Coordinates of C-alpha atoms in Angstrom, one line a residue:
Chain A
M1 CA 213.1 163.4 35.4
R2 CA 216.5 162.4 36.5
F3 CA 219.5 164.4 35.5
D4 CA 223.0 163.0 35.8
G5 CA 226.1 164.8 35.1
L6 CA 229.4 163.0 34.3
L7 CA 231.6 165.8 35.5
G8 CA 235.0 164.4 35.8
F9 CA 236.9 164.0 32.6
P10 CA 239.8 163.7 32.6
G11 CA 239.8 161.8 35.8
G12 CA 236.1 160.9 35.6
F13 CA 234.4 160.6 38.9
M14 CA 231.3 159.0 40.4
Q15 CA 229.6 158.9 43.8
M16 CA 229.1 156.1 46.3
R17 CA 225.4 156.6 47.0
F18 CA 223.4 156.2 50.2
D19 CA 222.1 152.9 48.8
G20 CA 225.5 151.3 48.4
L21 CA 225.6 151.7 44.6
L22 CA 227.8 153.8 42.4
G23 CA 226.2 156.6 40.4
F24 CA 226.8 160.0 38.9
P25 CA 226.1 163.3 40.7
G26 CA 222.5 164.3 39.9
G27 CA 219.0 163.8 41.0
F28 CA 215.3 164.3 40.2
V29 CA 214.2 167.7 38.8
D30 CA 210.7 169.2 38.9
R31 CA 210.1 170.5 35.4
R32 CA 207.3 172.7 36.6
Y33 CA 209.9 175.0 38.0
W34 CA 213.1 174.3 36.2
S35 CA 214.5 173.8 32.7
L36 CA 216.5 170.7 32.3
E37 CA 219.9 172.4 32.7
D38 CA 218.7 174.8 35.5
G39 CA 217.3 171.8 37.4
L40 CA 220.5 169.8 37.0
N41 CA 222.6 172.8 38.1
R42 CA 220.4 173.3 41.1
V43 CA 220.7 169.6 42.1
L44 CA 224.4 169.6 41.5
G45 CA 224.7 172.7 43.6
L46 CA 223.7 170.8 46.7
G47 CA 226.5 168.4 46.3
L48 CA 229.2 170.0 44.1
G49 CA 228.6 173.7 44.1
C50 CA 231.0 175.0 41.6
V51 CA 230.1 173.6 38.2
R52 CA 227.3 174.8 35.9
L53 CA 226.4 172.6 32.9
T54 CA 224.7 173.8 29.7
E55 CA 222.9 172.2 26.8
A56 CA 226.3 171.9 25.1
D57 CA 227.3 169.3 27.7
Y58 CA 224.4 167.0 26.9
L59 CA 225.5 163.5 26.0
C60 CA 222.6 161.0 25.9
S61 CA 219.3 159.9 27.5
H62 CA 218.1 156.6 28.8
L63 CA 214.7 155.3 29.7
T64 CA 215.5 153.2 32.8
E65 CA 213.9 149.8 33.3
G66 CA 212.2 148.5 36.5
P67 CA 209.2 149.6 38.4
H68 CA 210.2 153.3 38.5
R69 CA 210.4 154.5 34.9
V70 CA 212.8 157.4 34.7
V71 CA 214.3 159.3 31.8
A72 CA 217.9 159.7 32.7
H73 CA 219.6 162.6 30.9
F74 CA 223.3 162.5 30.9
Y75 CA 225.8 165.4 30.7
A76 CA 229.5 165.5 30.6
R77 CA 232.0 168.2 31.1
Q78 CA 235.8 168.1 30.7
L79 CA 237.5 169.5 33.7
T80 CA 241.1 170.4 34.6
L81 CA 242.7 168.4 37.4
E82 CA 242.5 171.5 39.6
E83 CA 238.7 171.9 38.9
L84 CA 238.2 168.2 39.7
H85 CA 240.1 168.6 43.0
T86 CA 238.1 171.7 43.9
I87 CA 234.9 169.7 43.4
E88 CA 236.2 166.9 45.5
I89 CA 237.0 169.3 48.3
S90 CA 233.7 171.0 48.0
A91 CA 231.9 167.6 48.0
V92 CA 233.3 166.5 51.3
H93 CA 232.0 169.7 52.9
S94 CA 228.6 169.6 51.2
R95 CA 225.4 169.1 53.1
D96 CA 224.7 165.8 51.2
H97 CA 228.0 164.3 52.4
G98 CA 227.3 161.3 54.6
L99 CA 223.6 161.4 53.9
E100 CA 222.8 161.1 50.2
V101 CA 226.5 160.7 49.2
M102 CA 228.9 158.3 51.0
G103 CA 231.9 159.6 49.1
M104 CA 233.2 160.6 45.7
V105 CA 235.6 158.3 43.7
R106 CA 237.6 158.9 40.6
V107 CA 237.1 156.4 37.9
P108 CA 240.3 154.7 37.0
L109 CA 240.5 155.1 33.2
Y110 CA 243.3 152.7 32.6
T111 CA 243.9 149.0 32.6
Q112 CA 246.9 147.5 34.5
K113 CA 249.2 144.8 33.3
D114 CA 247.1 142.1 34.9
R115 CA 244.2 143.2 32.5
M116 CA 241.8 143.5 35.5
G117 CA 243.3 146.3 37.6
G118 CA 241.7 149.7 36.9
L119 CA 238.7 150.1 34.7
P120 CA 237.8 146.4 34.3
N121 CA 237.7 145.9 38.1
F122 CA 235.9 149.2 38.5
L123 CA 233.1 148.0 36.1
G124 CA 232.7 145.0 38.4
N125 CA 231.2 147.2 41.1
S126 CA 227.5 147.7 41.6
F127 CA 225.9 150.7 39.8
V128 CA 222.6 152.3 40.0
G129 CA 220.1 152.2 37.1
T130 CA 221.8 153.1 33.9
A131 CA 225.0 154.6 35.4
K132 CA 227.2 151.8 34.1
F133 CA 225.9 152.3 30.5
Q134 CA 226.3 156.0 30.8
L135 CA 229.9 155.6 31.9
L136 CA 230.7 153.2 29.0
F137 CA 228.8 155.4 26.5
A138 CA 230.8 158.5 27.7
L139 CA 234.1 156.7 27.6
K140 CA 233.4 155.7 24.0
I141 CA 231.9 158.9 22.7
L142 CA 234.6 161.1 24.4
N143 CA 237.4 158.8 23.2
M144 CA 238.6 158.3 26.7
V145 CA 239.3 154.6 26.2
T146 CA 239.6 152.4 23.1
S147 CA 236.6 150.5 21.8
A148 CA 238.5 147.3 22.5
S149 CA 238.9 148.0 26.1
V150 CA 235.3 148.9 26.6
G151 CA 234.7 145.4 25.0
G152 CA 231.5 143.6 24.6
M153 CA 229.4 146.2 26.5
A154 CA 229.7 148.9 23.8
P155 CA 227.1 147.5 21.4
L156 CA 224.7 147.1 24.3
C157 CA 225.4 150.7 25.3
R158 CA 224.7 152.0 21.8
Q159 CA 221.5 150.1 21.7
R160 CA 220.2 151.6 24.9
C161 CA 221.3 155.2 24.3
G162 CA 219.6 157.8 22.2
R163 CA 218.2 161.3 22.4
A164 CA 214.8 161.1 24.0
P165 CA 212.0 162.8 22.1
A166 CA 211.6 166.4 23.2
Q167 CA 208.1 165.9 24.4
G168 CA 209.3 162.9 26.4
A169 CA 212.0 165.0 28.0
G170 CA 209.6 167.8 28.7
A171 CA 206.5 166.0 30.0
A172 CA 207.1 162.4 30.7
G173 CA 210.3 162.7 32.6
W174 CA 209.1 162.6 36.1
R175 CA 209.5 159.6 38.2
A176 CA 206.6 158.1 36.3
P177 CA 204.2 155.7 38.1
Chain B
M1 CA 253.1 142.1 55.7
R2 CA 249.9 143.9 55.0
F3 CA 248.3 146.1 57.6
D4 CA 244.8 147.3 57.2
G5 CA 243.0 149.5 59.5
L6 CA 239.2 149.7 59.6
L7 CA 239.1 153.2 61.0
G8 CA 235.6 154.4 60.4
F9 CA 233.2 153.2 63.1
P10 CA 230.6 154.5 63.5
G11 CA 230.3 155.5 59.9
G12 CA 232.8 152.9 58.7
F13 CA 234.8 153.9 55.7
M14 CA 236.7 152.2 52.9
Q15 CA 238.7 153.4 49.9
M16 CA 238.2 153.0 46.2
R17 CA 241.7 151.9 45.2
F18 CA 243.8 152.6 42.1
D19 CA 242.9 149.1 40.8
G20 CA 239.1 149.7 40.9
L21 CA 238.5 147.6 44.0
L22 CA 237.3 148.7 47.5
G23 CA 239.7 148.1 50.4
F24 CA 240.7 149.5 53.7
P25 CA 243.4 152.1 54.3
G26 CA 246.6 150.4 54.8
G27 CA 249.6 148.9 53.0
F28 CA 252.7 146.8 53.1
V29 CA 255.1 147.2 56.0
D30 CA 258.8 146.3 56.2
R31 CA 259.2 144.6 59.5
R32 CA 263.0 145.1 59.4
Y33 CA 262.4 148.7 60.3
W34 CA 258.9 148.9 61.9
S35 CA 256.8 147.2 64.5
L36 CA 253.4 146.1 63.3
E37 CA 251.6 149.2 64.7
D38 CA 254.4 151.6 63.9
G39 CA 254.4 150.4 60.3
L40 CA 250.6 150.7 60.1
N41 CA 250.6 154.2 61.4
R42 CA 253.4 155.2 59.1
V43 CA 251.4 153.8 56.1
L44 CA 248.2 155.4 57.3
G45 CA 250.0 158.7 57.8
L46 CA 250.5 158.9 54.0
G47 CA 246.8 158.8 53.4
L48 CA 245.1 159.8 56.6
G49 CA 247.5 161.6 58.8
C50 CA 245.6 162.0 62.0
V51 CA 245.0 158.6 63.5
R52 CA 247.4 156.4 65.4
L53 CA 246.4 152.8 66.0
T54 CA 247.7 150.6 68.8
E55 CA 247.7 146.9 69.7
A56 CA 244.4 147.5 71.5
D57 CA 242.8 148.2 68.1
Y58 CA 243.8 144.8 66.7
L59 CA 240.9 142.7 65.4
C60 CA 242.0 139.8 63.3
S61 CA 244.4 138.4 60.7
H62 CA 243.9 136.7 57.4
L63 CA 246.3 134.7 55.2
T64 CA 245.1 135.8 51.8
E65 CA 244.8 133.4 48.9
G66 CA 246.1 133.7 45.4
P67 CA 249.6 134.0 44.0
H68 CA 250.7 136.7 46.4
R69 CA 250.4 135.2 49.9
V70 CA 249.9 138.0 52.4
V71 CA 249.1 138.1 56.1
A72 CA 246.6 140.8 56.4
H73 CA 246.3 142.2 59.9
F74 CA 243.2 144.2 60.6
Y75 CA 242.7 147.0 63.1
A76 CA 239.5 148.9 64.0
R77 CA 239.0 152.1 65.9
Q78 CA 235.8 153.8 66.9
L79 CA 235.7 157.4 65.8
T80 CA 233.4 160.3 66.4
L81 CA 231.7 161.8 63.4
E82 CA 233.9 164.8 63.7
E83 CA 237.0 162.7 63.7
L84 CA 235.7 160.8 60.7
H85 CA 235.0 164.0 58.8
T86 CA 238.5 165.3 59.7
I87 CA 240.0 162.2 58.1
E88 CA 237.9 162.5 55.0
I89 CA 239.1 166.1 54.5
S90 CA 242.7 165.1 55.2
A91 CA 242.4 162.3 52.7
V92 CA 241.3 164.5 49.8
H93 CA 244.4 166.6 50.4
S94 CA 246.8 163.7 50.9
R95 CA 249.5 162.9 48.4
D96 CA 248.0 159.5 47.7
H97 CA 244.8 161.0 46.5
G98 CA 244.2 160.3 42.8
L99 CA 247.2 158.0 42.7
E100 CA 246.9 155.1 45.2
V101 CA 243.4 156.1 46.3
M102 CA 240.6 157.2 44.0
G103 CA 238.4 158.3 46.9
M104 CA 237.1 157.5 50.3
V105 CA 233.6 156.2 50.9
R106 CA 231.6 155.6 54.0
V107 CA 230.1 152.2 54.4
P108 CA 226.3 152.3 54.7
L109 CA 225.6 150.3 57.9
Y110 CA 221.9 150.0 57.4
T111 CA 219.4 148.2 55.2
Q112 CA 216.6 150.1 53.4
K113 CA 213.0 149.0 53.1
D114 CA 213.7 147.3 49.8
R115 CA 216.1 145.0 51.6
M116 CA 218.9 145.8 49.2
G117 CA 219.6 149.5 49.6
G118 CA 222.5 150.2 52.0
L119 CA 224.8 147.4 53.2
P120 CA 223.5 144.6 51.0
N121 CA 224.1 146.6 47.8
F122 CA 227.4 147.8 49.1
L123 CA 228.6 144.2 49.7
G124 CA 227.8 143.6 46.0
N125 CA 230.7 145.8 45.0
S126 CA 234.2 144.5 44.2
F127 CA 236.6 144.2 47.1
V128 CA 240.3 143.5 47.2
G129 CA 241.7 140.4 48.8
T130 CA 240.1 139.8 52.2
A131 CA 238.6 143.2 52.6
K132 CA 235.0 142.0 52.4
F133 CA 235.6 139.3 55.0
Q134 CA 237.3 141.9 57.2
L135 CA 234.4 144.2 56.9
L136 CA 231.8 141.5 57.8
F137 CA 234.0 140.2 60.6
A138 CA 234.3 143.7 62.1
L139 CA 230.5 144.4 61.7
K140 CA 229.8 141.2 63.6
I141 CA 232.5 141.5 66.3
L142 CA 231.8 145.1 67.0
N143 CA 228.0 144.6 67.0
M144 CA 227.5 147.1 64.3
V145 CA 224.8 145.1 62.6
T146 CA 222.8 142.0 63.6
S147 CA 224.0 138.6 62.7
A148 CA 220.9 138.1 60.6
S149 CA 221.7 141.1 58.4
V150 CA 225.2 139.9 57.8
G151 CA 223.5 136.7 56.7
G152 CA 225.1 133.7 55.2
M153 CA 228.6 135.2 54.9
A154 CA 229.2 135.2 58.7
P155 CA 230.1 131.5 59.0
L156 CA 232.5 131.9 56.1
C157 CA 234.0 134.9 57.8
R158 CA 234.5 133.1 61.1
Q159 CA 236.1 130.2 59.3
R160 CA 238.7 132.4 57.6
C161 CA 239.5 134.7 60.5
G162 CA 241.9 134.0 63.3
R163 CA 245.0 135.3 65.1
A164 CA 248.0 134.4 63.0
P165 CA 250.7 132.6 64.9
A166 CA 253.1 135.1 66.4
Q167 CA 256.0 133.9 64.3
G168 CA 253.9 134.2 61.2
A169 CA 253.1 137.8 62.0
G170 CA 256.7 138.5 62.9
A171 CA 258.7 136.7 60.2
A172 CA 256.5 135.4 57.4
G173 CA 254.3 138.3 57.0
W174 CA 256.0 139.9 54.0
R175 CA 254.6 139.6 50.7
A176 CA 255.8 136.1 50.6
P177 CA 256.6 134.4 47.3

């Protein structure tokens, strides 16, 4: 079961991961020992330390494609700029830094005059699994950008997102074979 | 005149820029007031603060393509892990953070068993100007990775790199029209 938390609105942030891809803070959770949110907070605690997410922060779930089938649950929390900065400072001191996480980056939620600078360029980077869809979904649902600026990817995002069945979230969410 | 410093070996690092592209710390320098290295150190001081580069750190120069013709001078300095971490902490407190720079990321200088995780995935991200060539050139020249792992981009990198004529560096290096 993979939990991802989009923690950085306003000033959304992501991580450059050990594998060279951008993703959200999060990780796998063993449901034998943890509820979804407790597991997420435990995983986040290793890298961020100062944010606790609840069910109210739940946004969407994806079943990822590829050989490793993972249900990716996605949470979002609006933060003040001060809270965001506190997380960034905490992250650079965390034990994951330089190992699991190569660095945290803010997501530029704007488009510059050249129509590429900012979010469009950012979306041209390489993302892990469903992270790009999660980002686009969150931007749309949370009204962080206009539908027009999300562009042609929004329909695809809607198609792939949806609340996973409870039994799926509870039992089938491990990194299934 | 654009000065870029590749400051993070071992554990090379880059920046996620305001425009959503990855690049090296650096910026434009006004040669009326600054030598190349003084200008670079001044620009770096805004974002990093604790590293001073010299002529001995010079690596290569590029004339960038596109409407804005820029001579990009590239410097590299080997750092200890402690020095690198000090820079990362300094960067998150710098005045550029969240404005010019969205975050610093370490470059994964390895390839995982799946042959994509690490540097190959990282090279799939979006880079500004000549930053990707600078990175590949530095990796090769500084023997940070094998030629085989840099792969087909090495010949292209060699072709595009070369010491700019002195007069070019001195006089034509502004953001020429």
